[in-house]
Coordinates of C-alpha atoms in Angstrom, one line a residue:
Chain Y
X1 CA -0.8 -45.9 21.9
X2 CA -2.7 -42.1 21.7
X3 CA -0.5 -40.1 24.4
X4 CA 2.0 -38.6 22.5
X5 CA 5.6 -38.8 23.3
X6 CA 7.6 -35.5 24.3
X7 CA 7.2 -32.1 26.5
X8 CA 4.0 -30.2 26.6
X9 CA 2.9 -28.9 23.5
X10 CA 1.7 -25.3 23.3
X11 CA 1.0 -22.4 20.7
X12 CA 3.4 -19.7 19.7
X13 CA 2.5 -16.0 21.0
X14 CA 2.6 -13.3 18.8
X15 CA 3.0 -10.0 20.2
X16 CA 1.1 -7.2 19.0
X17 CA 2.0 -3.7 19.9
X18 CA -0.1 -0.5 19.2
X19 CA 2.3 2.7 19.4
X20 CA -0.2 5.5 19.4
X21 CA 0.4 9.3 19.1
X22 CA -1.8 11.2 21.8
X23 CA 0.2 14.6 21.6
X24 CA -1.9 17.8 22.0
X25 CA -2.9 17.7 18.2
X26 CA -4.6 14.7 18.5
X27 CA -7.4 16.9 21.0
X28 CA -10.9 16.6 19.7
X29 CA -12.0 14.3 17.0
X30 CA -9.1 12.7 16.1
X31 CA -8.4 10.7 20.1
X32 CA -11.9 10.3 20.0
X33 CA -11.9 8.7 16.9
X34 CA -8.9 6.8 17.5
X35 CA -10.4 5.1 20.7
X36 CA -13.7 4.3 18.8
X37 CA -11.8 2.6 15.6
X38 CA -9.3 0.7 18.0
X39 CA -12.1 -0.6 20.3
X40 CA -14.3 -1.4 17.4
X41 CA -11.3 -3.4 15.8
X42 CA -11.0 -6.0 18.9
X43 CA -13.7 -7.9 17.9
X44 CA -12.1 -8.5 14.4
X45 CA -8.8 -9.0 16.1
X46 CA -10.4 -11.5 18.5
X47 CA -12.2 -12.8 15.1
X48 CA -8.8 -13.6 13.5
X49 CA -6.8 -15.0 16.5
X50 CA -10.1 -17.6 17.0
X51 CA -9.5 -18.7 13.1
X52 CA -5.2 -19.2 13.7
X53 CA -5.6 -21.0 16.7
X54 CA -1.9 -22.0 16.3
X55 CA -0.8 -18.5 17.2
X56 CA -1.5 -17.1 20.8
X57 CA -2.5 -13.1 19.9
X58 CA -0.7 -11.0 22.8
X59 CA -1.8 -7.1 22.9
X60 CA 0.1 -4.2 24.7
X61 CA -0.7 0.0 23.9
X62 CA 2.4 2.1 23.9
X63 CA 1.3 6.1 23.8
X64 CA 3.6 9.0 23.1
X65 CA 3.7 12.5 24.0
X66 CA 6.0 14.1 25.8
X67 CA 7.1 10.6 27.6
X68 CA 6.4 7.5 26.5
X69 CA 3.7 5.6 28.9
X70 CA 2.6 2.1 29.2
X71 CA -1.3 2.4 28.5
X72 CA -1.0 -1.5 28.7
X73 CA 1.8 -2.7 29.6
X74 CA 1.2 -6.7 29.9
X75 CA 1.0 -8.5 27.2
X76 CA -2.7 -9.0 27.3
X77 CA -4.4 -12.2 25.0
X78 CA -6.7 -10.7 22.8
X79 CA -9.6 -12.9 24.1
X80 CA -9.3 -11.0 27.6
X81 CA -8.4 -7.7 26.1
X82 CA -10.6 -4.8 26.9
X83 CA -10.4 -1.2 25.4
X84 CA -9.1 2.0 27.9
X85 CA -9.6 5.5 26.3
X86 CA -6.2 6.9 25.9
X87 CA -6.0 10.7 26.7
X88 CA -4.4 13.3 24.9
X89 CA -1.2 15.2 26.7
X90 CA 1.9 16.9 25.6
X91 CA 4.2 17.1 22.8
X92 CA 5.4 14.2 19.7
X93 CA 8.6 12.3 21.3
X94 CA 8.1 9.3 19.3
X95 CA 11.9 8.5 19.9
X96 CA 11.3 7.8 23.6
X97 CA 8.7 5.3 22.7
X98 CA 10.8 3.5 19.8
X99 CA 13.4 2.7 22.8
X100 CA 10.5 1.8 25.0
X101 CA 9.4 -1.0 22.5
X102 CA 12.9 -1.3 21.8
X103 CA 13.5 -2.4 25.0
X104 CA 10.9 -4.8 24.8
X105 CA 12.1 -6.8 21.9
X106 CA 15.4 -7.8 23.6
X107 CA 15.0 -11.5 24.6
X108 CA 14.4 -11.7 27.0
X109 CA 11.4 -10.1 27.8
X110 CA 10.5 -11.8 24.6
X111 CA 10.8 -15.6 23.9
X112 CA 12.7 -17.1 21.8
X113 CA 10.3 -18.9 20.4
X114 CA 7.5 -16.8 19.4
X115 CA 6.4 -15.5 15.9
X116 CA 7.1 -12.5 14.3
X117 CA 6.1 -9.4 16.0
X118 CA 3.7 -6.4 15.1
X119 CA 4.0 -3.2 15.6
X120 CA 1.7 -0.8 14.6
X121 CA 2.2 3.2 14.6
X122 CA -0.2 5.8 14.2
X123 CA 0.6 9.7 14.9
X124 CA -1.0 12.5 13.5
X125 CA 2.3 14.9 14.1
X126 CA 6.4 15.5 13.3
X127 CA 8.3 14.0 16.0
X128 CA 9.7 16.3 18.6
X129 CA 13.0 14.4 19.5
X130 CA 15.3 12.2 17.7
X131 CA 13.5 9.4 16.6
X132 CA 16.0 8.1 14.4
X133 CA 18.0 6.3 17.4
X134 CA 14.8 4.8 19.0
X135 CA 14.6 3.4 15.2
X136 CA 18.1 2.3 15.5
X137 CA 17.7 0.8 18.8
X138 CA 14.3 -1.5 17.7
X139 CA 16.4 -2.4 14.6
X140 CA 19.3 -3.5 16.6
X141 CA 17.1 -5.9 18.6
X142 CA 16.5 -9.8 16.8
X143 CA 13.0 -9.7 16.7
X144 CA 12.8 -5.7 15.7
X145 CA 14.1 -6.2 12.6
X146 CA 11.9 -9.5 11.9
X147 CA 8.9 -7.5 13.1
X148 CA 5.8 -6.8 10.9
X149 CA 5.5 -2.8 10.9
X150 CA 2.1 -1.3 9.6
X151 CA 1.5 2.6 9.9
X152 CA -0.9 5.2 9.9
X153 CA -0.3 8.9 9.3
X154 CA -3.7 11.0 10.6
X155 CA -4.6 13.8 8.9
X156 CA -2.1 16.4 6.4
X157 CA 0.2 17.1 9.3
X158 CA 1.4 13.8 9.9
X159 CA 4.9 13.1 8.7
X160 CA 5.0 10.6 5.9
X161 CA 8.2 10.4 5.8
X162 CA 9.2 9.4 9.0
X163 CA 6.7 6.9 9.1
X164 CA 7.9 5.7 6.3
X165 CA 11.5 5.2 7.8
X166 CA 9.7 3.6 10.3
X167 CA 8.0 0.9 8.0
X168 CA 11.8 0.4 6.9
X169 CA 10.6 -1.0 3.4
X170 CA 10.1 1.3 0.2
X171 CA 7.8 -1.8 -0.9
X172 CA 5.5 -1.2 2.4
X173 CA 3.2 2.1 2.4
X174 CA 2.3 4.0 4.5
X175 CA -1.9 4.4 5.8
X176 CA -3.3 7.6 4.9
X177 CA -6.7 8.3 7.8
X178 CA -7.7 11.5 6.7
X179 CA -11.3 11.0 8.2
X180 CA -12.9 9.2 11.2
X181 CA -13.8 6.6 8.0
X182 CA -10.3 6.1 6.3
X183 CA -8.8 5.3 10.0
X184 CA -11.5 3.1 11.4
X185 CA -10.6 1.3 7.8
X186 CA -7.2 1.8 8.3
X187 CA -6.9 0.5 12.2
X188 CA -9.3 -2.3 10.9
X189 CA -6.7 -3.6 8.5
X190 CA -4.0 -2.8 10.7
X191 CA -5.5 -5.1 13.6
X192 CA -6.4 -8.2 11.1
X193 CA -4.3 -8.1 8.3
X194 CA -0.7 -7.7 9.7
X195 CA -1.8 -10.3 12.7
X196 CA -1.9 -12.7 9.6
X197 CA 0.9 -11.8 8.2
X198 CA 3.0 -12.6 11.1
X199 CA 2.4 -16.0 11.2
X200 CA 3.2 -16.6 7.5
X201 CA 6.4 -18.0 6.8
X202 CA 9.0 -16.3 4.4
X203 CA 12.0 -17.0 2.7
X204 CA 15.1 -15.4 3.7
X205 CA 17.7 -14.4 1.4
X206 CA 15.5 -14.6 -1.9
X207 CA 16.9 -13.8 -5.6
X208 CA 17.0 -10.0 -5.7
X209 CA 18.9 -9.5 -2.7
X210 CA 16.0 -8.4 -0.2
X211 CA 16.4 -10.0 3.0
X212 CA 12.4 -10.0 3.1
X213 CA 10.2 -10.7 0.8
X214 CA 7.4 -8.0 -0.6
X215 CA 5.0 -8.2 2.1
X216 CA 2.2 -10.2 1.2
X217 CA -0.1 -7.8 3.5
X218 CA -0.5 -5.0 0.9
X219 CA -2.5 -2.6 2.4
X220 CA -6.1 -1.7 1.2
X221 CA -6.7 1.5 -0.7
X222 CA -9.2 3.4 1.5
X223 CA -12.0 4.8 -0.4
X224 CA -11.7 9.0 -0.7
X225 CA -14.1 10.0 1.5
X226 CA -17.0 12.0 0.9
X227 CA -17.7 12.9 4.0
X228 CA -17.2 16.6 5.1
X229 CA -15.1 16.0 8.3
X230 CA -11.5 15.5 6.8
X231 CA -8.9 16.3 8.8
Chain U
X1 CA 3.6 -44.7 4.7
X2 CA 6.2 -47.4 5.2
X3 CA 8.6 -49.4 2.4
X4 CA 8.3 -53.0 2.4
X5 CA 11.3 -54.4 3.6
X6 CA 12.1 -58.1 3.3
X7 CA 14.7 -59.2 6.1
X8 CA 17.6 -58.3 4.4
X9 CA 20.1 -57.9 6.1
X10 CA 21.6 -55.7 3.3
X11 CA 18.6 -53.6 4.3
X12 CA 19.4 -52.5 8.5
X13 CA 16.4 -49.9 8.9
X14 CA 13.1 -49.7 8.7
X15 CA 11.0 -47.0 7.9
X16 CA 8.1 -45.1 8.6
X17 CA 7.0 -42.0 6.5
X18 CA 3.8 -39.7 7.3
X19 CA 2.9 -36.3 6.7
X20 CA -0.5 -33.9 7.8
X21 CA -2.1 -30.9 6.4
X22 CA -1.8 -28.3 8.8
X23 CA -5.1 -26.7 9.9
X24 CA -6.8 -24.3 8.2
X25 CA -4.5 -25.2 5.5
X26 CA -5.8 -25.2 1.6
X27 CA -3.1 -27.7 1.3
X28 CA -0.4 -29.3 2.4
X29 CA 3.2 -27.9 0.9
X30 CA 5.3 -30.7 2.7
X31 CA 6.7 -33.6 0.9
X32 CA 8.6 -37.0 2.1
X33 CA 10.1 -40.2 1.1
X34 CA 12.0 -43.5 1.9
X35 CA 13.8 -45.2 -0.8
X36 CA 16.4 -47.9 -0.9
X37 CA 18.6 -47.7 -3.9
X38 CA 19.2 -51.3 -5.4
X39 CA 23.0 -51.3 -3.9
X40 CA 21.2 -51.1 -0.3
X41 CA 21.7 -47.4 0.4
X42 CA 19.0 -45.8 2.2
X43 CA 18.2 -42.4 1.2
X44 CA 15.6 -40.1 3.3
X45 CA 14.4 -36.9 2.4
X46 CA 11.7 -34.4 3.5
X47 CA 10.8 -30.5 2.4
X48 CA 8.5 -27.9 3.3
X49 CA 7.0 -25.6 1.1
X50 CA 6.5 -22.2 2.6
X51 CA 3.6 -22.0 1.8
X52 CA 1.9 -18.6 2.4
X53 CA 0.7 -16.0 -0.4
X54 CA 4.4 -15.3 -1.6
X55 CA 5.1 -18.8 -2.3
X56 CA 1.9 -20.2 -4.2
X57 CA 3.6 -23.0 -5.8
X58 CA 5.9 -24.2 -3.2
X59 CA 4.2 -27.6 -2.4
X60 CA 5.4 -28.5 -5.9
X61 CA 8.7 -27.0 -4.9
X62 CA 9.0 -29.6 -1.8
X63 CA 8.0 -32.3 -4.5
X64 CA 10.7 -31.6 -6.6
X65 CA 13.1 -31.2 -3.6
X66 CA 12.7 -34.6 -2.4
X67 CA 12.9 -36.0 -6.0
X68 CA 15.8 -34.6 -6.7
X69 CA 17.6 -35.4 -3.3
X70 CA 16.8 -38.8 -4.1
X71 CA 18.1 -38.5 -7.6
X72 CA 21.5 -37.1 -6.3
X73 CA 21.4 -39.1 -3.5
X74 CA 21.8 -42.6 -5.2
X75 CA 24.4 -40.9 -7.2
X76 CA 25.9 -40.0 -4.3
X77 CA 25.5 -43.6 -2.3
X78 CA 26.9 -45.2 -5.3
X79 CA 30.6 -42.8 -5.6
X80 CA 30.4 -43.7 -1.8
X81 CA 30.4 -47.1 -2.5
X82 CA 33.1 -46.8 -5.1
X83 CA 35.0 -45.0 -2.7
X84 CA 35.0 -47.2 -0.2
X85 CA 36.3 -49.7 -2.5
X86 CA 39.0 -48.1 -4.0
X87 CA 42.1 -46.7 -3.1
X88 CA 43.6 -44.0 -0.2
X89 CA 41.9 -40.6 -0.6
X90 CA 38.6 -41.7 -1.7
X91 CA 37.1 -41.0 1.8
X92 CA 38.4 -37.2 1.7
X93 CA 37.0 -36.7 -2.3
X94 CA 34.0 -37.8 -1.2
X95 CA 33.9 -35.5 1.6
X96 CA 34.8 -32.4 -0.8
X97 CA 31.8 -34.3 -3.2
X98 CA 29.4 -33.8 0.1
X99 CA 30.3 -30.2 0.6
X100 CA 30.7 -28.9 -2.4
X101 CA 29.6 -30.7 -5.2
X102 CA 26.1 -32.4 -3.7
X103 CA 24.8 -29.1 -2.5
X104 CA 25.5 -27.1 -5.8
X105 CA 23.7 -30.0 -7.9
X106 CA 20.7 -30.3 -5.8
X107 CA 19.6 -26.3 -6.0
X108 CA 21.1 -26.4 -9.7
X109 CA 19.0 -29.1 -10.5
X110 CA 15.8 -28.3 -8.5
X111 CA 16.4 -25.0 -10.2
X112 CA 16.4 -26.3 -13.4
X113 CA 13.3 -28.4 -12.5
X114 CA 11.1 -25.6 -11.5
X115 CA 11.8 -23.8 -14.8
X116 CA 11.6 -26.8 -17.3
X117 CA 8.3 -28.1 -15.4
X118 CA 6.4 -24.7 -15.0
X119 CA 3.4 -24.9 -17.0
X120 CA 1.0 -21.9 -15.6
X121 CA -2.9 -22.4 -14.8
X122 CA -5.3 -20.3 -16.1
X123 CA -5.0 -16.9 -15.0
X124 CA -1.9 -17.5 -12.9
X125 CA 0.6 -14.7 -12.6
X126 CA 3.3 -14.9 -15.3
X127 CA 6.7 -15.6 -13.5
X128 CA 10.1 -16.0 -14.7
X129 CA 14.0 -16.4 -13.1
X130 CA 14.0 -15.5 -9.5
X131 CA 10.0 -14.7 -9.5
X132 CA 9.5 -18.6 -10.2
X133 CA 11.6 -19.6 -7.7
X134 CA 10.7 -17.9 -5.2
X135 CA 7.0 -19.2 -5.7
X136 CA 8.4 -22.6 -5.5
X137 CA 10.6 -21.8 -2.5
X138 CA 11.5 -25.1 -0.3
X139 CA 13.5 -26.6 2.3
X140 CA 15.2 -29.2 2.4
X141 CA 16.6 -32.1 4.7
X142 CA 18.0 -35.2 3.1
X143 CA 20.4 -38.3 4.4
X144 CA 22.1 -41.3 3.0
X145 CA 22.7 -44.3 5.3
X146 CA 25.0 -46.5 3.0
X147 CA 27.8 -48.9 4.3
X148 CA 30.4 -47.0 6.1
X149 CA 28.8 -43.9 6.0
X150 CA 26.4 -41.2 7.5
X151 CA 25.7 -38.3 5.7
X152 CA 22.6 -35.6 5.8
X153 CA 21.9 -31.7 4.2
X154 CA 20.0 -29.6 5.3
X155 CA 19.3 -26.5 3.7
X156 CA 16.5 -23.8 6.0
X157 CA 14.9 -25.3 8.9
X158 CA 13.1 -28.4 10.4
X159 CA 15.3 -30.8 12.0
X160 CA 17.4 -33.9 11.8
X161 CA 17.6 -35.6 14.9
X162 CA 19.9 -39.2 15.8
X163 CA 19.9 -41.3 18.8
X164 CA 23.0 -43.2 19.1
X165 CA 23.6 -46.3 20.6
X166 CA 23.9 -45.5 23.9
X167 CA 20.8 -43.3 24.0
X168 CA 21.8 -39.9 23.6
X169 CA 20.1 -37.7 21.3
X170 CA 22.0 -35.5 18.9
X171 CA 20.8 -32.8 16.4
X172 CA 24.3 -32.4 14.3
X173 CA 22.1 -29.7 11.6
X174 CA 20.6 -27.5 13.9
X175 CA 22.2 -24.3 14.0
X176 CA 24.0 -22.2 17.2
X177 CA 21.0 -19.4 16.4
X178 CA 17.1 -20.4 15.4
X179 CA 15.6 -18.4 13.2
X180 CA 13.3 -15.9 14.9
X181 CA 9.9 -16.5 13.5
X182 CA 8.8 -18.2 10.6
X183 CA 11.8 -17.1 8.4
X184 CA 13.8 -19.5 6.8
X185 CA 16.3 -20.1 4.3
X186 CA 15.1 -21.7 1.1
X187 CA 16.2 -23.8 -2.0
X188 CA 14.8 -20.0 -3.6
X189 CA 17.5 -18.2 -1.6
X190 CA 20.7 -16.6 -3.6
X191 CA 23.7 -18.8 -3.9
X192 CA 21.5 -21.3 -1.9
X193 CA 24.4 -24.4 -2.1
X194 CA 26.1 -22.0 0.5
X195 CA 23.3 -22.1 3.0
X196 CA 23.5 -25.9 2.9
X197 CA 24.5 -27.6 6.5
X198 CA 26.5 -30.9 5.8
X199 CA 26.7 -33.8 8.3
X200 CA 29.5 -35.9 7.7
X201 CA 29.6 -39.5 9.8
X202 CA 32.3 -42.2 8.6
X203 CA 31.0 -45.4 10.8
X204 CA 33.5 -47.7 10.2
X205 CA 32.2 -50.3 13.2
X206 CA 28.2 -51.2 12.5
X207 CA 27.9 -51.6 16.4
X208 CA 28.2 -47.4 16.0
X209 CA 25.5 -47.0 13.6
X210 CA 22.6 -44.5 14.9
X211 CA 20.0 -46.6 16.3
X212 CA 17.5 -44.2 15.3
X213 CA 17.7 -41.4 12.4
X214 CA 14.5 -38.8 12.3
X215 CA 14.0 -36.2 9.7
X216 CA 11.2 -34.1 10.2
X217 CA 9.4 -30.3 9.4
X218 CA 9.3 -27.3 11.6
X219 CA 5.8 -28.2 12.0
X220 CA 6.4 -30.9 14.9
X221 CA 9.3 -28.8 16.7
X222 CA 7.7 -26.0 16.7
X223 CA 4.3 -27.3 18.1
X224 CA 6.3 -28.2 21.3
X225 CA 6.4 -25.2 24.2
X226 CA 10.5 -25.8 24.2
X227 CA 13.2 -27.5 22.5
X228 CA 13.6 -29.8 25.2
X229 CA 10.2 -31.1 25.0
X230 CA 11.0 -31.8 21.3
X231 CA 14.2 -33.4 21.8
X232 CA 12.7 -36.0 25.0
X233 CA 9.9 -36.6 21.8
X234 CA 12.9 -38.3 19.6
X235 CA 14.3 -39.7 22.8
X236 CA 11.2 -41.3 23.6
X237 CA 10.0 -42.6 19.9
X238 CA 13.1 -44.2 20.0
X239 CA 12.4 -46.2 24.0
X240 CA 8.6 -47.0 22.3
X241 CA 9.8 -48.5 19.2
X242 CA 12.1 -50.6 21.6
X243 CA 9.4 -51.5 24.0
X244 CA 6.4 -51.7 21.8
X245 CA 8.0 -51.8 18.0
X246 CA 8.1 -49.7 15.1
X247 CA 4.4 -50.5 13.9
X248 CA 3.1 -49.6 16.6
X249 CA 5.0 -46.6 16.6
X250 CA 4.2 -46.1 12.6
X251 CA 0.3 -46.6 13.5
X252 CA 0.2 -44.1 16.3
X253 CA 2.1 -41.3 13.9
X254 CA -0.5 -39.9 12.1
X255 CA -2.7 -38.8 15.1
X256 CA 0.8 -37.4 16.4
X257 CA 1.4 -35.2 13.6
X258 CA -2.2 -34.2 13.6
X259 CA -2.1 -33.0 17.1
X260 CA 1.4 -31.2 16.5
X261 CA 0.0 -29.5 13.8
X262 CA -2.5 -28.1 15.7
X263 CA -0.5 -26.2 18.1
X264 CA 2.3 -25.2 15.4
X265 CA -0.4 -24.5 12.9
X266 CA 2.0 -25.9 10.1
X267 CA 1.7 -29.0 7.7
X268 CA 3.8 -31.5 10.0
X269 CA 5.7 -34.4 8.5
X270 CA 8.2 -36.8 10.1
X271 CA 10.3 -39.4 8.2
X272 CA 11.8 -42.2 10.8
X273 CA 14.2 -44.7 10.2
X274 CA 14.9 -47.5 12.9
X275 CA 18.0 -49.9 13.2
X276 CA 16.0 -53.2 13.1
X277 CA 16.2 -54.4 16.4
X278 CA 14.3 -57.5 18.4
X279 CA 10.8 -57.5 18.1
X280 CA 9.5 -56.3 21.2
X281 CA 8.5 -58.6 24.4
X282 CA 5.0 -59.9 24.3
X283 CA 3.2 -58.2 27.0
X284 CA 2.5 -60.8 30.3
X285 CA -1.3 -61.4 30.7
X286 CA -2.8 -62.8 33.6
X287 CA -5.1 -66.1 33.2

């Protein structure tokens, strides 16, 4: 008796969203070097999903500017994903793209039955518009406020602060890049280490009264750099 | 695992008991176990650890879980039993004993457990009060089967599942809302006897008794692509232990679990208990 009783068995998806900042300040180095550290990271992300084989890794790019764009809109599995340059244009509306990933956490389009989200944000700027409702709006959907949240600020101009907000946990910090090395580290760790993290399961409601538990996705301290191109 | 049951007819279920390590897994943080108390309750019990680097000790957690729902559980069976016996109103203590009084001693006692029993390794992180706990953090699903009587707790997820006699499959623990992810609640959650579900079933004709009574991890449900495919799973355990019996069934379990586990990715356990029924039909051979 081998054939096992029941429905169709399958894995759960975990959807993995990049939210990238390609406003006008990002010109020069900084897009380039975002497109090099992002397409250099897929093989480790493709590394990771092949070693949690229980968990199907589902990618989609989100840029902000002046609108919010699709750079890939389908959720793409890692194994088939390949890297598009994104291109800088206009100003920092990062609200417009919370609500666009807002909109996407509503289930449906999501599954019920998925694991826990990431979403990862990386701007080198202050936002433009008010990002604060976009915020609201992801953490008014189920699965925004279960989501894994990693973020990288680019450079001295990028706002800690509101990245921070973002990240929506004082216990979480925020990823300094302030060279072509610290964010090729930074998108590295972004891409592996909160993809694991999703599928870990936590305790809700723990002693202390957090709803979530300290993350157990720490993120790494990124050597000071030595080179001479800091941003 | 099974427990060696001598035709008793005391003794109206057998049982089958298996858990796997989930893939990729250092080790497995689920724990189960059958047990009939010497008054011929039956008491069930599974937990899942939660594993994962916030909860490092939490397959000893689901140990102590299940010990101690087996602890209060014959306590239980046997004020059930007295109850039964005695005079009006013991049927509605018993239910305020269910709701209130089980679920407080089991997290007060696992509590107490996981403090009195922590000895750390070498090295280990010192942890006290809620710290501990939360590195022992559980679920918990546990049911007593005595005469007259049907009652299970759950406390975070996994699922207790009961086909009645007419076929019909009914999961009387799960809640409206899943949920989302891997988050649970936990024997390590605050005021944690108030996140306890209670299922309360007076059967006061045996011909009503569940014919079938599964308790099991999130690791199985979760390997299926939807909750119906899970569901026709109990619903057909329960037509192949009638067709081809329950060691069969027991035999096959293992490599069932295994193959769960791999889509779920989780330690998967499952703890069955079958109204003893006719042994199956020997299957017609042609000479």
């Amino acid at each position: 008796m081998s054939d096992i009783p029941g429905g169709p068995m399958e894995n759960r998806p975990v959807h993995f969203i990049w939210i990238l900042d390609v406003s006008y300040s990002m010109m020069g180095e900084k897009i380039g070097q975002l497109n090099y550290a992002i397409r250099e990271a897929i093989p480790e992300m493709q590394s990771v999903a092949h070693d949690n084989p229980a968990a199907q890794l589902l990618l989609r790019v989100l840029t902000f500017s002046s609108t919010a764009n699709w750079h890939i809109a389908n959720p793409t599995p890692v194994e088939s994903f390949t890297w598009q340059d994104v291109q800088v244009d206009g100003g920092t509306n990062l609200g417009d793209a919370l609500y666009a990933v807002a909109r996407e956490l509503e289930t449906p389009p999501m599954p019920q039955r998925a694991l826990k989200p990431v979403l990862a944000l990386v701007s080198d700027g202050q936002p433009l518009d008010e990002w604060r409702d976009g915020l609201r709006a992801i953490d008014a959907t189920p699965w925004g406020k279960k989501a894994v949240r990693v973020a990288i600020g680019i450079g001295a101009d990028a706002d800690r602060g509101v990245l921070q907000e973002f990240l929506a946990n004082p216990e979480l910090q925020v990823l300094d890049a302030n060279s072509p090395k610290q964010l090729a580290a930074a998108i590295r760790w972004a891409s592996t280490a909160a993809v694991k993290a999703a599928s870990q399961p936590v305790a809700g409601g723990t002693p202390g009264g957090a709803k979530q538990l300290a993350p157990a996705y720490a993120p790494p301290a990124l050597d000071d750099d030595d080179d001479d191109d800091v941003w | 695992m099974s427990v060696p049951q001598p035709d008793n007819p005391a003794q109206p279920w057998d049982t089958r008991h298996h858990s796997v390590q989930g893939p990729a897994k250092a080790r497995n943080q689920d724990w189960s176990d059958v047990e009939y108390t010497p008054d011929g309750a039956l008491l069930l019990a599974v937990a899942d650890g939660h594993g994962s680097a916030a909860h490092p000790l939490s397959h000893l957690g689901a140990r102590y879980a299940v010990d101690v729902f087996k602890l209060c559980a014959a306590q239980f069976a046997t004020r059930a039993r007295a109850a039964g016996d005695g005079a009006g109103g013991g049927l509605r203590r018993l239910w305020a004993d269910a709701h209130d009084r089980m679920p407080r001693e089991l997290v007060r006692i696992w509590q107490d457990w996981v403090v009195d029993r922590h000895t750390p390794a070498d090295g280990e992180e010192h942890r006290t009060g809620p710290a501990l706990l939360r590195a022992h953090g559980t679920t918990l699903i546990g049911a007593v089967l005595t005469e007259g009587l049907f009652v299970a707790w759950q406390l975070g997820d996994g699922d207790l599942m009961v086909v009645h006699p007419d076929g019909t499959v009914a999961q009387p623990l799960t809640p409206e809302q899943a949920e989302l992810g891997d988050e649970t609640e936990s024997m390590c959650s605050r005021q944690a006897w108030d996140l306890v579900r209670v299922h309360w079933a007076p059967i006061s004709d045996p011909a009503r008794l569940p014919r079938l009574v599964t308790l099991s991890t999130d690791g199985l449900s979760n390997s299926f692509a939807a909750r119906d495919g899970f569901i026709r799973f109990v619903r057909e355990l329960d037509q192949r232990i009638n067709t081809e019996g329950l060691a069969a069934v027991g035999d096959a379990l293992p490599g069932w679990l295994g193959r769960a586990g791999s889509y779920s990715g989780d330690d998967t356990t499952a703890v069955v208990a079958s109204l003893k029924r006719p042994a199956p039909a020997p299957m017609e051979t042609e000479d």
